[in-house]
Structure formats: C-alpha cells, structure tokens
Amino acid sequence: PATLATFPIRRPIVWYCNEPPELFTNWKRKPIEALNRWWVRKSNMKCIVADETQAVRFEKIYGIKPTVIPYGVDYGFWSKRISSPRKDDGLRLLQVGTITPYKNQLESLVTLYELVSHGIDATLTLAGSFTADAKYFLDLQDYIKIASEEQPDFWKRIAYMGQVNHEGVRMLFGNHDVLLHPVEEQGGWLVPFEAMCAGLPIITTQNFSASSLIEKEGLGKVSFDLLGAVEELYNNKDAADTEHAGMWVKENLSWEKFGEGMVRVFEEAIG
C-alpha cells in the first residue's frame, strides 16, 4: 500500500483513498496490509474518500471515519458535446471503462441481447482497453458467439474501440443515446458524471459506489434491471432530465469545490 511510503515519518499526512488496497488483495499481502492498517491509525493521518459508500467501507476496514470530498469534474471540457450526423434511428448504447470483471461489460452485452430480442434495433460500443484481463475478454467473446447463434447478426451490433483519449470519449458521449455503467463495487467513479455534463442519460446499478448520490439527486437511473431502465428511456425520451444532471455536476462537483475541500483538510492536518 502506498501509505506505507510515509512510514515512519512524523509529520502531517493526508491520504486521499481512491479505494482501500485490501479490496484487491491476496493471502501473501495480508501481513503488510495489517501493518498498513496499524500505521493509518497510529500516524493520525487525515483520510479522505469520494462518497458515503466508500466512507462506510473505509471506516469498517481502518476504524477511522474519513472526510468525504467528491472528485472534481471538468464541466467546461465535457459539456462541449461533439456529435456527427446519424445514419439510422437505432438505439446506441455506450460503456466506457477497461474491459475487466470490475467494469462488468458482460451485463451490457446481456442487455443488448435482450433489447434486440424485444424488437429494438440497438448497438453497443465498448470503449476501453481489452488487454488488461485476457480471460474476461475471451469470456465476452464466448457470450457473443453463443448469442449470435440465436441472433445471427448480434456480433455486428458490438464495436470495440480499445483505449480512447478524453477527446475521443467526449465524441462518443455525443454520438450515443445512453451510457450503461453496470460496474461492480470498485472503480468507474468519474465516467457517469462526465457523461452527465455532455447531456447523455446514464444507467447504473446499486453496486456502483456513487449510486446513492445519483439516486438521491435524480441524476440518472439506478437499477439492477438494465433492460427495463433502457426500455423506459427508449419509450419516453423525457424520462431522463439530462439538463438537471449536467447543471448539478457543474455546481457541485467542480474542481474549485474539490480544491477548497482538500485545502481545508490540509489546514486541519498542519493544525
């Protein structure tokens, strides 16, 4: 764990915990993680997380109540929606993230299959590196192969973009109708909020650590029933208040607010 790089320094320490390293562990790391938990408590470092879900998780692991400071989002960049002329009226689904079990692209593929089975002309774009977990990528290919036996053109409805830079992701936001975000309990925090800035409706599940915030503020759909959520948006374009979501991000998740929150914790740390 990176926090052990400060051991045994006796000076103010602030740790912005993206996610506790214990979530990505194996038995060989147990002793060093135990030392890390002891050091986090013993050093009296100030600890910060991005949302309430992470705060509960952090306190359970370390026995310390952290400060919650959400990440900053560059609204000015992401709100400059760039789109190209459409050649069809089909439903364009998008998922952004490295292709791994944590990002759960399989759920998006299943949703695509179900939509087509219901007579909806849908496609799915997967943006993100597919070299991080070769086995999982092959699992996705196996599913596509099986699904194509029932729907012969199913494989044609899926586009792999590989790693895409920020400008490319922004363009994808502008050229799609819905962002699917069925991530598991690790990672993927920024993507849906960046999509909101671009005016793209988002659908995530309760497993996403910021799902309670999205649900509370009415920023998007939160449901384990991705099929039902997509069909609701497909049948009722007004079901998603994308303007409200974008303005909420602009007013509440700015880099200025993030910086102000961090400075307050730095000042507390140095007394």
Coordinates of N, CA, C and O in Angstrom, one line a residue, residues 19-20 23-24 54 57 102-103 183-189 207-209:
E19 N -9.5 3.8 -3.4 CA -10.2 2.6 -2.9 C -9.2 1.8 -2.0 O -8.0 1.8 -2.3
P20 N -9.7 1.3 -0.9 CA -8.7 0.6 0.0 C -8.0 -0.5 -0.7 O -8.6 -1.3 -1.4
L23 N -9.1 -4.3 -1.0 CA -10.2 -4.8 -1.9 C -9.5 -5.6 -3.0 O -10.2 -6.3 -3.7
F24 N -8.2 -5.4 -3.2 CA -7.6 -6.1 -4.4 C -6.4 -7.0 -3.8 O -5.3 -6.8 -4.2
Q54 N -18.0 4.7 0.1 CA -16.6 4.5 0.3 C -16.3 4.8 1.8 O -15.4 4.2 2.4
R57 N -17.2 1.9 3.9 CA -16.3 0.8 3.7 C -14.9 1.1 4.4 O -14.3 0.2 5.0
Y102 N -14.5 -6.1 -13.1 CA -15.0 -5.0 -12.2 C -15.9 -4.0 -13.0 O -16.8 -3.4 -12.4
K103 N -15.6 -3.9 -14.3 CA -16.5 -3.0 -15.1 C -17.7 -3.7 -15.6 O -18.7 -3.1 -16.1
V183 N -21.0 -1.2 -13.3 CA -19.8 -1.6 -12.6 C -20.0 -2.3 -11.3 O -21.1 -2.1 -10.7
E184 N -19.0 -3.1 -10.9 CA -19.1 -3.7 -9.6 C -18.7 -2.6 -8.5 O -18.7 -1.5 -8.8
E185 N -18.3 -3.1 -7.3 CA -18.0 -2.1 -6.2 C -16.7 -1.4 -6.3 O -16.4 -0.6 -5.4
Q186 N -15.9 -1.7 -7.3 CA -14.6 -1.0 -7.4 C -14.6 -0.2 -8.7 O -14.9 -0.7 -9.8
G187 N -14.1 1.1 -8.6 CA -13.8 1.9 -9.8 C -14.9 2.5 -10.5 O -16.1 2.4 -10.2
G188 N -14.6 3.3 -11.6 CA -15.5 3.8 -12.5 C -16.3 5.0 -12.0 O -17.4 5.3 -12.5
W189 N -15.7 5.8 -11.0 CA -16.5 6.9 -10.4 C -16.8 8.0 -11.4 O -17.9 8.6 -11.4
N207 N -24.7 -1.4 -7.3 CA -23.3 -1.8 -6.9 C -22.3 -0.6 -7.1 O -21.3 -0.6 -6.4
F208 N -22.6 0.3 -7.9 CA -21.8 1.5 -8.1 C -21.7 2.3 -6.8 O -22.7 2.7 -6.3
S209 N -20.5 2.7 -6.4 CA -20.3 3.3 -5.1 C -21.0 4.7 -5.0 O -21.4 5.1 -3.9

